[in-house]
Amino acid sequence: MADNAKTPTDAPPVAGRQIDKPALLAKYQAERDKRLRPDGNAQYLRVSGHLAHYLEDPYTPRVERAPKTDHVTFAFVGGGFAGLVTGARLVEAGVKDVRIIEKAGDFGGTWYWNRYPGAQCDTASMVYMPLLEETGHRPSEKYAHAPEILEQCRRIGRQFGLYENAVFHTEVESIVWDEAEARWVICTNRGDRFTASYIGLGTGPLHVPKLPGISGIESFKGHSFHTSRWDYDYTGGDPGGAPLAKLADKRVAIIGTGATAVQCVPHLAKACGELYVFQRTPSSVDVRANVPIDADWFASIATPGWQQRWLENFTANQGGFAEEDLVQDGWTDLSRRVRAKLQQMPHDRRSPKDLWAAFEDADFEKMEEIRARVDSIVQDRETAQKLKAWYRQLCKRPCFHDSYLQAFNTPGAHLVDTDGQGVERITEKGLVVGGREYEVDCIIYASGFEVGTSYERRSGFDLVGRDGLRLSEAWAEGMQSKHGIHVHGFPNAFFVQPTQGANLISNVPHNLTEAGRTIATVIRHALDNGAKEVEVTKEAQDEWVALLLTGMGRMIGSPDCTPGYYNNEGQDPGPAARLNVGYPAGAAAYFRYLDGWRNDGKFEGLAFR
Ligand code: NDP
């Protein structure tokens, strides 16, 4: 931090000292500028062609089956949380023939693929794991580990009979609206050509792995894999936490220090002969404080409607105005701090500028604490300095872990900081940074997933609606929808994702469960009234989009932030991105509004024919 800036008198104290706000901002800016690069998203390699082996499913063998040529009432693309919660609500609403189409070998979505050691949810299980009350499952920990979450997905699949009709290891190639028959025609890479009265799309925002565009990546002669296709045959161990015993004599590199690396590095540090963690930008790593969930305590709170109450409470806390905080974690901590500051302010001083100042002060304090935590844990001073994150907490995905920083105290675990520039080159034998070659036996890519690319590129097909209208055309100027669910020109189609709805990023499943419930209610209404088609009117869609644009814009994605997928790698995302927003009054208000909308029976904005 620059030490020549004057300390402003209104700077907040942290552990008894003042924060030098201008100096901190200057440091944030300098660190950001160092990382800006002209190629933005284009720096990453698409995993296809000769790199396609990085996508192979290491977990489930592919089973041959006859192509489907039948008709189902509802077909859903994606067997993750979105498909499972929508499918469950449809079954409850009396729609028994729901077919989930899934490219993986089982249900689970992100939790099917991400079985790397240490994977666990970062949002408290009580609100993160869907349909806990319906399935009667008590999470074993405040933050459940991946195998338990995957099992919850399977449990939902079994309980609601979703396995019977599902097709796995199947990728959609096209979905086209058949105007004459008022139904969708679905073709897949398994030769299927079946029809559905309704379709749902829950393809997930982060499911296409990406590789860093480091020159020479293809020349490496050792072993390599992406974290979302963990090779336990090579490493030993298992997703349940068994030691990665086969790495004892191996030199391993991991590229990336995002949320995935933060969770698996402690396991690698324990197991590898030598571990090199290649860092471009440090993550902010706050306290995790995971604890087992006590059966008696759970029984005392799990009274009817408990999960909905917890969901609503967590979401209300994100808005900063709840009386009580049931979850008490890192996500609600920042809100609690902002709220405390607001309460100290006189009512007539709560202008948007004051609110922003309160938010900024809370953020400075939080990040100073997170940096101080690095010093208190990491023994080597130079390593500690390099592990400090110099940006606002929501510039990048906040991380929480109680053994990531500690891992750098393990003999044999080395941080290779690239000073914001990334790995220079990959050779036959290893990786080059700062002119030094690090020879390794294995490279693990913790390099994340495609985000800034188009919807149709990530889903693998371009939906064709009424009059041959393609989704890519309908959304050429940005997303257009009502509630993020209904899109004009695409009758009987439903999108299950957060944008243009609540846009609640801290607990994505809450967006999905509410969408699933809404879709089931709409379909039930259509079936009860003999309607063959349901579609949002153009006027209703335009009105909704206009309402969204009255809001404050996006909470995350500031161009001032250090580059990352939250802000399109620091590049102007273009005018379309201003539509990637949520309900102006916030997530809690949106869910209240949506509940009223679906329960008053009018379904305002939808045309049933
Ligand atoms: P991220 O995209 O967050 O991280 C990718 C990492 O790779 C970054 O550290 C990035 O650096 C680094 N990188 C990219 N290119 C290079 C290069 N050329 N040289 C060196 N490093 C490079 O991916 P993750 O898989 O970690 O996480 C993706 C998202 O998945 C998370 O943000 C989160 O939303 C979700 N997730 C959720 C979890 C949970 O809830 N428990 C657990 C794990 C993931 P830089 O930062 O500089 O770009």
XYZ file of C-alpha atoms and ligand atoms in Angstrom:
657
model
C 0.000 0.000 0.000
C 1.280 3.480 -0.838
C 2.227 5.214 2.408
C 2.191 8.806 1.227
C -1.586 9.355 1.069
C -3.213 11.291 3.910
C -5.606 9.360 6.161
C -9.059 10.925 5.866
C -10.670 11.730 9.193
C -13.839 9.748 8.442
C -11.968 6.551 7.596
C -13.277 3.509 9.469
C -11.024 1.993 12.124
C -9.978 -1.653 11.702
C -8.668 -3.324 14.818
C -7.885 0.022 16.334
C -6.398 1.765 13.310
C -7.659 3.958 10.510
C -7.985 2.715 6.931
C -6.233 4.832 4.348
C -9.000 4.809 1.744
C -7.316 6.769 -1.072
C -4.166 4.688 -0.772
C -6.164 1.482 -0.828
C -8.124 2.591 -3.869
C -4.865 3.456 -5.638
C -3.479 0.010 -4.815
C -6.676 -1.671 -6.076
C -6.427 0.330 -9.291
C -2.768 -0.521 -9.857
C -3.358 -4.240 -9.292
C -6.317 -4.140 -11.670
C -4.392 -2.321 -14.392
C -1.624 -4.901 -14.183
C -4.130 -7.632 -15.044
C -6.091 -5.964 -17.845
C -5.378 -7.605 -21.190
C -6.704 -6.780 -24.636
C -7.880 -10.305 -25.477
C -10.388 -10.504 -22.555
C -12.457 -13.676 -22.839
C -10.617 -14.663 -26.017
C -7.581 -15.556 -23.872
C -9.251 -18.883 -22.996
C -9.216 -22.014 -25.137
C -12.463 -23.650 -26.135
C -12.281 -27.283 -25.109
C -13.101 -29.002 -28.396
C -11.387 -30.729 -31.311
C -8.033 -32.153 -30.238
C -8.631 -30.840 -26.683
C -12.013 -32.626 -26.431
C -10.536 -35.413 -24.286
C -10.583 -32.872 -21.411
C -14.404 -33.170 -21.526
C -14.680 -36.960 -21.302
C -16.777 -38.310 -18.432
C -14.418 -40.158 -16.069
C -17.218 -41.185 -13.701
C -19.871 -43.221 -15.573
C -19.553 -45.560 -18.566
C -21.801 -44.707 -21.510
C -24.667 -47.174 -21.986
C -26.021 -47.904 -25.465
C -29.772 -47.405 -25.902
C -32.357 -47.190 -28.679
C -33.219 -43.687 -29.930
C -36.404 -42.123 -28.512
C -39.147 -41.289 -31.000
C -42.093 -40.825 -28.600
C -43.990 -37.834 -27.181
C -43.721 -36.473 -23.620
C -45.645 -33.697 -21.933
C -42.519 -31.927 -20.665
C -38.897 -32.213 -21.791
C -36.225 -30.467 -19.741
C -32.663 -29.808 -20.910
C -30.274 -30.237 -17.990
C -30.371 -32.597 -15.024
C -28.887 -30.269 -12.436
C -30.777 -28.432 -9.714
C -32.908 -26.536 -12.306
C -34.215 -29.668 -13.997
C -34.660 -31.568 -10.762
C -36.648 -28.910 -8.899
C -38.797 -28.108 -11.938
C -39.344 -31.806 -12.613
C -40.301 -32.406 -8.973
C -42.852 -29.572 -8.969
C -44.315 -30.759 -12.288
C -44.748 -34.283 -10.919
C -46.424 -32.835 -7.827
C -48.721 -30.871 -10.161
C -49.751 -34.097 -11.887
C -47.448 -34.042 -14.934
C -46.017 -37.537 -14.756
C -44.111 -37.801 -18.028
C -41.223 -35.400 -17.582
C -38.121 -36.282 -19.578
C -34.848 -34.782 -18.414
C -32.109 -34.729 -21.061
C -28.643 -34.676 -19.510
C -25.170 -34.772 -21.065
C -23.652 -36.364 -17.939
C -24.106 -39.961 -16.824
C -26.514 -39.106 -13.977
C -28.360 -36.226 -12.346
C -26.442 -33.560 -10.422
C -25.284 -30.989 -12.983
C -22.374 -29.097 -11.500
C -22.272 -31.598 -8.622
C -22.029 -34.491 -11.058
C -18.930 -33.041 -12.685
C -17.193 -31.344 -9.778
C -15.940 -34.239 -7.674
C -12.518 -32.791 -6.981
C -11.184 -33.448 -3.464
C -12.601 -31.012 -0.938
C -15.550 -29.855 -3.080
C -18.297 -28.499 -0.859
C -21.000 -25.865 -1.024
C -20.064 -22.297 -0.156
C -23.603 -21.266 0.739
C -25.038 -22.895 3.868
C -26.559 -26.326 3.134
C -29.802 -25.421 4.898
C -30.582 -22.949 2.111
C -28.356 -24.244 -0.694
C -29.533 -27.870 -0.943
C -32.889 -27.958 -2.695
C -36.038 -29.711 -1.469
C -34.610 -30.718 1.911
C -38.011 -30.583 3.544
C -39.705 -32.558 0.751
C -37.040 -35.288 0.858
C -36.666 -35.277 4.658
C -32.888 -35.027 4.415
C -30.913 -33.406 7.223
C -27.637 -31.947 5.937
C -24.708 -33.440 7.822
C -22.725 -30.161 7.928
C -23.315 -26.430 7.769
C -21.506 -26.596 4.384
C -22.088 -30.074 2.957
C -19.448 -31.821 0.872
C -20.016 -32.687 -2.779
C -20.914 -36.395 -2.431
C -23.797 -35.505 -0.106
C -25.087 -32.844 -2.511
C -24.842 -35.249 -5.444
C -26.752 -37.810 -3.397
C -29.470 -35.221 -2.686
C -29.820 -34.770 -6.465
C -30.220 -38.520 -6.912
C -32.668 -38.626 -4.006
C -34.864 -36.010 -5.692
C -34.622 -37.986 -8.945
C -35.707 -41.204 -7.217
C -38.414 -39.708 -5.014
C -40.161 -37.921 -7.872
C -39.722 -40.735 -10.400
C -37.535 -38.606 -12.672
C -35.150 -41.454 -13.548
C -37.856 -43.400 -15.418
C -37.983 -41.054 -18.387
C -34.535 -39.443 -18.209
C -31.896 -39.821 -20.910
C -28.241 -39.524 -19.830
C -25.041 -39.021 -21.795
C -27.272 -37.265 -24.286
C -26.715 -33.835 -25.810
C -29.410 -31.835 -27.514
C -28.553 -30.905 -31.098
C -31.714 -28.991 -31.973
C -35.089 -28.005 -30.580
C -37.575 -26.613 -33.089
C -41.163 -25.413 -32.598
C -43.678 -27.291 -34.755
C -46.382 -24.697 -35.374
C -48.924 -27.090 -36.894
C -48.817 -29.527 -34.002
C -48.105 -26.911 -31.325
C -45.211 -28.868 -29.857
C -41.438 -28.988 -29.789
C -39.299 -31.415 -31.817
C -36.107 -32.435 -30.028
C -33.110 -34.077 -31.715
C -30.031 -35.306 -29.849
C -26.587 -36.758 -30.499
C -27.990 -40.205 -29.616
C -30.280 -40.258 -32.655
C -33.383 -39.279 -30.644
C -36.156 -37.403 -32.430
C -39.024 -37.025 -30.013
C -41.655 -34.364 -29.307
C -42.751 -32.496 -26.190
C -45.729 -30.253 -25.463
C -43.511 -28.082 -23.252
C -39.814 -27.626 -22.777
C -37.656 -26.267 -19.961
C -34.072 -25.062 -20.280
C -31.794 -25.312 -17.269
C -28.401 -25.628 -18.857
C -26.549 -23.839 -16.059
C -24.240 -20.858 -16.199
C -20.930 -22.623 -15.497
C -20.747 -26.006 -17.135
C -18.416 -25.709 -20.112
C -14.847 -26.074 -18.801
C -12.304 -23.682 -20.239
C -8.521 -23.920 -20.453
C -6.091 -21.034 -20.206
C -4.684 -19.978 -23.570
C -1.083 -20.505 -22.512
C 1.280 -21.053 -25.412
C 2.630 -24.571 -25.606
C -0.297 -26.086 -23.658
C -0.542 -28.925 -26.166
C 3.143 -29.783 -25.973
C 3.126 -30.974 -22.348
C 4.079 -34.665 -22.242
C 3.031 -35.368 -18.659
C -0.466 -36.021 -17.317
C -3.135 -33.298 -17.165
C -6.844 -32.826 -16.476
C -9.435 -30.151 -15.612
C -10.752 -30.068 -12.051
C -14.297 -30.830 -13.265
C -13.082 -34.180 -14.635
C -10.899 -35.243 -11.685
C -8.748 -38.270 -12.523
C -8.823 -40.364 -9.351
C -7.187 -43.264 -11.232
C -4.100 -41.054 -11.481
C -4.239 -39.317 -8.088
C -5.657 -42.085 -5.903
C -8.215 -41.175 -3.248
C -11.880 -40.494 -3.848
C -14.425 -37.650 -3.665
C -15.232 -38.689 -0.091
C -11.860 -37.398 1.084
C -9.618 -40.515 0.995
C -5.963 -39.396 0.662
C -4.634 -38.878 -2.876
C -2.048 -41.554 -2.163
C -0.722 -41.957 -5.707
C 0.627 -38.394 -5.684
C 3.178 -39.059 -2.936
C 6.086 -39.187 -5.395
C 4.657 -36.723 -7.909
C 5.432 -33.099 -8.769
C 2.065 -31.493 -9.427
C 1.136 -28.054 -10.767
C -2.278 -26.510 -10.327
C -3.153 -23.489 -12.475
C -5.704 -21.137 -10.951
C -6.561 -19.935 -7.462
C -10.350 -19.443 -7.734
C -13.076 -21.083 -5.627
C -12.232 -24.550 -6.963
C -8.499 -24.357 -6.255
C -9.160 -22.940 -2.781
C -11.035 -26.141 -1.944
C -8.714 -28.711 -3.512
C -5.272 -27.206 -2.792
C -5.297 -28.300 0.900
C -5.812 -31.927 -0.215
C -3.099 -31.670 -2.851
C -0.668 -30.028 -0.432
C -1.063 -32.951 1.958
C -0.620 -35.575 -0.757
C 1.881 -34.372 -3.381
C 5.622 -34.880 -3.302
C 5.852 -31.254 -4.508
C 2.916 -28.972 -5.238
C 3.220 -25.754 -7.269
C 0.207 -23.448 -7.111
C 0.350 -21.031 -10.061
C -1.427 -17.842 -9.105
C -2.477 -14.923 -11.308
C -4.899 -13.204 -8.910
C -5.255 -14.194 -5.242
C -8.748 -15.012 -3.990
C -10.152 -13.368 -0.877
C -10.381 -16.239 1.576
C -12.517 -15.631 4.631
C -13.299 -17.884 7.601
C -15.371 -21.006 6.795
C -16.220 -22.279 10.293
C -17.911 -25.430 9.093
C -19.665 -27.477 11.783
C -21.702 -30.679 11.864
C -25.469 -30.198 12.035
C -26.808 -31.598 15.271
C -29.793 -33.950 14.883
C -31.622 -32.594 17.955
C -31.132 -28.991 16.927
C -32.333 -29.805 13.420
C -35.423 -31.596 14.759
C -36.230 -28.524 16.825
C -36.177 -26.140 13.874
C -37.434 -28.420 11.090
C -41.096 -27.678 11.635
C -43.413 -27.472 8.597
C -42.307 -24.787 6.149
C -38.848 -24.528 7.710
C -36.791 -24.464 4.507
C -38.930 -21.788 2.906
C -38.520 -19.672 6.081
C -34.749 -20.124 5.979
C -34.592 -19.325 2.280
C -36.590 -16.159 2.733
C -34.496 -15.133 5.726
C -31.186 -15.665 3.910
C -32.434 -13.713 0.900
C -33.788 -10.898 3.065
C -30.361 -10.656 4.694
C -28.712 -10.210 1.306
C -30.840 -7.090 0.912
C -29.548 -5.928 4.271
C -32.836 -5.291 6.005
C -33.772 -8.446 7.939
C -34.279 -8.321 11.702
C -32.779 -11.750 12.258
C -29.979 -13.713 10.540
C -30.628 -17.471 10.747
C -27.715 -18.520 8.529
C -24.950 -16.310 10.009
C -22.177 -16.702 7.480
C -19.771 -14.861 5.216
C -22.485 -13.965 2.707
C -24.655 -12.326 5.336
C -21.706 -10.767 7.186
C -21.194 -7.942 4.691
C -24.923 -7.149 4.787
C -24.858 -7.134 8.591
C -21.987 -4.653 8.541
C -23.702 -2.355 6.052
C -26.901 -2.510 8.115
C -25.020 -1.638 11.299
C -23.518 1.397 9.584
C -26.877 2.518 8.258
C -28.430 2.249 11.700
C -25.826 4.706 12.985
C -26.782 7.221 10.289
C -29.505 9.807 10.824
C -32.526 9.079 8.587
C -32.110 12.303 6.610
C -28.547 11.256 5.644
C -29.469 8.044 3.860
C -29.054 9.247 0.279
C -27.766 6.815 -2.401
C -24.332 8.463 -1.957
C -24.393 7.797 1.792
C -25.534 4.233 1.207
C -22.667 3.672 -1.211
C -20.208 5.174 1.286
C -21.511 2.840 4.009
C -21.138 -0.111 1.670
C -17.627 0.945 0.682
C -16.517 1.410 4.301
C -17.893 -2.003 5.248
C -16.064 -3.524 2.289
C -12.738 -1.854 3.135
C -12.979 -3.151 6.703
C -13.885 -6.647 5.554
C -11.029 -6.840 3.056
C -8.518 -5.472 5.559
C -9.576 -8.231 7.941
C -9.221 -10.834 5.198
C -5.703 -9.553 4.409
C -4.804 -9.516 8.094
C -5.997 -13.114 8.292
C -3.397 -14.088 5.671
C -0.634 -12.608 7.855
C -1.905 -14.418 10.909
C -1.888 -17.820 9.170
C 0.851 -17.947 6.524
C 4.295 -18.254 8.082
C 6.474 -17.142 5.182
C 6.174 -13.328 4.935
C 6.731 -13.130 1.194
C 4.165 -15.845 0.467
C 1.678 -14.141 2.800
C 2.095 -10.852 0.981
C 1.425 -12.503 -2.357
C -1.705 -14.229 -1.119
C -3.427 -10.936 -0.290
C -6.346 -9.868 -2.464
C -6.366 -6.199 -3.477
C -9.924 -5.540 -4.625
C -13.448 -5.163 -3.230
C -14.882 -8.396 -1.885
C -17.554 -8.726 -4.582
C -15.151 -7.976 -7.441
C -14.377 -11.669 -7.545
C -16.203 -14.662 -6.175
C -15.636 -14.484 -2.372
C -14.074 -17.670 -0.971
C -14.258 -19.186 2.498
C -11.870 -21.838 3.781
C -10.133 -22.874 6.983
C -7.208 -24.804 5.506
C -6.357 -23.147 2.165
C -3.982 -20.516 3.544
C -2.613 -23.066 6.029
C -1.709 -25.324 3.066
C 1.123 -22.922 2.178
C 2.808 -23.778 5.490
C 3.125 -27.414 4.374
C 6.667 -28.434 3.341
C 6.572 -29.155 -0.399
C 3.717 -26.734 -1.159
C 4.910 -23.713 -3.162
C 3.062 -20.620 -4.302
C 4.272 -19.484 -7.721
C 2.916 -15.974 -8.026
C 2.911 -14.615 -11.573
C 2.368 -10.986 -10.536
C -0.935 -10.839 -12.380
C 0.516 -12.036 -15.687
C -0.317 -15.751 -15.646
C 1.815 -18.686 -16.663
C 4.113 -17.600 -19.508
C 4.525 -20.870 -21.346
C 4.001 -24.594 -21.067
C 6.749 -26.882 -22.277
C 7.067 -30.647 -22.769
C 8.226 -30.916 -19.176
C 6.451 -28.193 -17.238
C 5.589 -24.536 -16.849
C 7.563 -21.320 -17.229
C 7.134 -18.245 -15.030
C 9.600 -15.391 -14.731
C 12.016 -17.216 -17.010
C 12.180 -20.258 -14.687
C 10.915 -23.665 -15.792
C 9.072 -25.731 -13.187
C 9.270 -29.394 -14.205
C 6.191 -31.376 -13.168
C 4.563 -34.768 -13.710
C 1.014 -33.470 -13.801
C -0.836 -30.215 -14.517
C -4.281 -29.710 -13.011
C -6.322 -26.956 -14.653
C -8.462 -25.136 -12.063
C -9.144 -22.588 -14.786
C -12.917 -22.371 -14.501
C -15.771 -22.377 -16.954
C -17.058 -20.360 -19.915
C -19.162 -17.431 -18.723
C -19.046 -14.474 -21.080
C -19.919 -16.539 -24.151
C -23.377 -16.615 -25.764
C -26.252 -18.682 -24.369
C -26.475 -20.846 -27.484
C -22.727 -21.512 -27.525
C -22.846 -22.710 -23.932
C -26.038 -24.766 -24.350
C -24.801 -26.260 -27.626
C -27.925 -25.467 -29.717
C -29.900 -22.448 -30.870
C -33.573 -22.820 -29.941
C -35.859 -22.250 -32.969
C -39.254 -20.814 -32.017
C -42.301 -19.463 -33.822
C -41.778 -18.569 -37.508
C -38.227 -19.890 -37.436
C -37.105 -17.262 -34.920
C -33.805 -18.271 -33.354
C -33.046 -17.484 -29.723
C -29.758 -15.890 -30.819
C -31.802 -13.495 -33.000
C -34.374 -12.771 -30.300
C -31.558 -11.957 -27.872
C -29.206 -10.288 -30.366
C -29.494 -6.991 -28.436
C -29.518 -8.728 -25.057
C -31.826 -10.987 -23.069
C -35.567 -10.300 -23.379
C -38.015 -12.102 -21.101
C -40.658 -11.810 -18.443
C -39.387 -13.006 -15.061
C -36.342 -14.528 -16.797
C -38.647 -17.485 -17.502
C -40.944 -16.665 -20.457
C -39.681 -15.398 -23.830
C -41.952 -14.010 -26.551
C -41.741 -16.041 -29.779
C -41.015 -19.253 -27.855
C -44.379 -20.654 -26.763
C -44.484 -23.478 -24.222
C -40.806 -22.891 -23.397
C -39.512 -21.974 -19.931
C -36.064 -20.785 -18.876
C -34.828 -21.695 -15.405
C -31.993 -19.382 -14.331
C -31.538 -16.242 -12.174
C -31.172 -13.339 -14.672
C -34.142 -10.960 -15.119
C -35.743 -12.575 -12.077
C -34.348 -12.343 -8.559
C -30.763 -12.516 -9.865
C -29.746 -13.824 -6.440
C -26.136 -14.864 -6.940
C -25.316 -15.791 -3.332
C -27.841 -18.643 -3.403
C -28.567 -19.684 -6.983
C -30.844 -22.636 -6.052
C -33.397 -20.247 -4.525
C -33.921 -18.688 -7.974
C -34.392 -22.131 -9.452
C -36.859 -23.505 -6.905
C -39.076 -20.448 -7.317
C -38.944 -20.743 -11.116
C -39.786 -24.467 -10.906
C -42.793 -23.784 -8.716
C -43.975 -21.045 -11.088
C -43.644 -23.219 -14.193
C -45.579 -26.094 -12.611
C -48.398 -23.695 -11.666
C -48.560 -22.279 -15.217
C -48.600 -25.741 -16.823
C -51.285 -26.979 -14.450
C -53.394 -23.962 -15.372
C -52.861 -24.590 -19.111
C -53.781 -28.269 -18.792
C -56.854 -27.543 -16.668
C -58.081 -25.016 -19.201
C -57.378 -27.079 -22.321
C -54.860 -24.509 -23.615
C -52.407 -25.953 -26.116
C -50.128 -22.941 -26.041
C -48.894 -20.495 -23.447
C -46.705 -17.551 -24.398
C -45.755 -14.202 -22.922
C -47.106 -11.274 -24.950
C -44.644 -8.868 -26.524
C -46.154 -5.992 -24.510
C -45.781 -7.807 -21.194
C -42.186 -8.737 -22.000
C -41.321 -5.160 -23.003
C -42.941 -3.837 -19.838
C -40.924 -6.221 -17.697
C -37.653 -5.331 -19.393
C -38.450 -1.619 -19.009
C -39.083 -2.172 -15.290
C -35.740 -3.961 -14.922
C -33.966 -0.996 -16.491
C -35.290 1.349 -13.810
C -33.039 -0.397 -11.261
C -29.553 0.500 -10.113
C -27.950 -1.919 -12.567
C -25.672 -4.763 -11.787
C -24.329 -5.233 -8.259
C -21.380 -7.201 -9.512
C -19.454 -6.716 -12.713
C -18.042 -3.253 -12.089
C -15.512 -2.284 -14.772
C -13.367 -0.809 -11.942
C -12.814 -4.278 -10.560
C -9.870 -6.513 -11.202
C -10.626 -8.610 -14.324
C -12.503 -11.869 -13.986
C -15.676 -13.520 -15.148
C -17.815 -11.244 -12.943
C -16.872 -8.248 -15.124
C -16.240 -9.782 -18.545
C -12.496 -9.868 -17.873
C -12.509 -6.085 -17.386
C -13.736 -5.360 -20.908
C -16.847 -3.417 -21.872
C -19.435 -6.175 -22.218
C -21.467 -4.044 -24.655
C -24.985 -2.664 -24.298
C -26.581 -6.126 -24.074
C -25.058 -6.653 -20.611
C -27.198 -3.918 -19.071
C -30.065 -6.414 -19.399
C -28.295 -8.970 -17.211
C -29.992 -7.607 -14.137
C -32.640 -8.542 -11.602
C -35.820 -7.077 -10.139
C -35.086 -3.474 -9.113
C -36.511 -3.854 -5.598
C -34.239 -6.804 -4.861
C -34.451 -10.561 -4.595
C -36.697 -10.801 -1.525
C -39.218 -8.390 -3.081
C -39.098 -10.332 -6.346
C -39.946 -13.615 -4.666
C -42.879 -11.968 -2.856
C -44.078 -10.460 -6.131
C -43.721 -13.782 -7.990
C -45.651 -15.632 -5.303
C -48.532 -13.182 -5.706
C -48.345 -13.363 -9.521
C -48.635 -17.131 -9.698
C -51.248 -17.437 -6.939
C -53.802 -14.879 -8.096
C -54.679 -17.160 -11.022
C -54.511 -14.364 -13.626
C -50.970 -15.023 -14.894
C -50.815 -11.478 -16.116
C -48.776 -11.104 -19.297
C -49.224 -14.703 -20.475
C -51.587 -15.608 -23.317
C -53.186 -19.064 -23.106
C -54.573 -20.336 -26.429
P -12.458 -19.365 -11.761
O -12.804 -18.900 -13.130
O -13.023 -18.674 -10.613
O -10.896 -19.406 -11.567
C -10.009 -19.685 -12.619
C -8.614 -19.448 -12.133
O -7.695 -19.711 -13.175
C -8.398 -18.008 -11.693
O -7.645 -17.999 -10.515
C -7.635 -17.427 -12.877
O -6.866 -16.298 -12.557
C -6.769 -18.621 -13.223
N -6.152 -18.496 -14.551
C -6.777 -18.349 -15.738
N -5.879 -18.230 -16.716
C -4.650 -18.315 -16.149
C -3.333 -18.263 -16.643
N -3.092 -18.078 -17.941
N -2.315 -18.400 -15.755
C -2.569 -18.568 -14.444
N -3.805 -18.619 -13.919
C -4.829 -18.490 -14.762
O -12.833 -20.945 -11.757
P -13.232 -21.891 -10.521
O -13.426 -23.248 -11.092
O -12.297 -21.736 -9.396
O -14.614 -21.316 -10.042
C -15.635 -21.024 -10.974
C -16.919 -20.712 -10.242
O -17.547 -21.918 -9.869
C -16.757 -19.960 -8.934
O -16.571 -18.604 -9.099
C -18.019 -20.294 -8.237
O -19.074 -19.508 -8.688
C -18.226 -21.732 -8.655
N -17.673 -22.602 -7.609
C -18.437 -22.762 -6.512
C -18.014 -23.529 -5.494
C -18.909 -23.651 -4.315
O -19.957 -23.060 -4.249
N -18.525 -24.409 -3.362
C -16.732 -24.235 -5.511
C -15.994 -23.997 -6.730
C -16.455 -23.211 -7.723
P -7.544 -14.826 -12.528
O -8.326 -14.745 -11.265
O -6.415 -13.901 -12.608
O -8.448 -14.739 -13.740
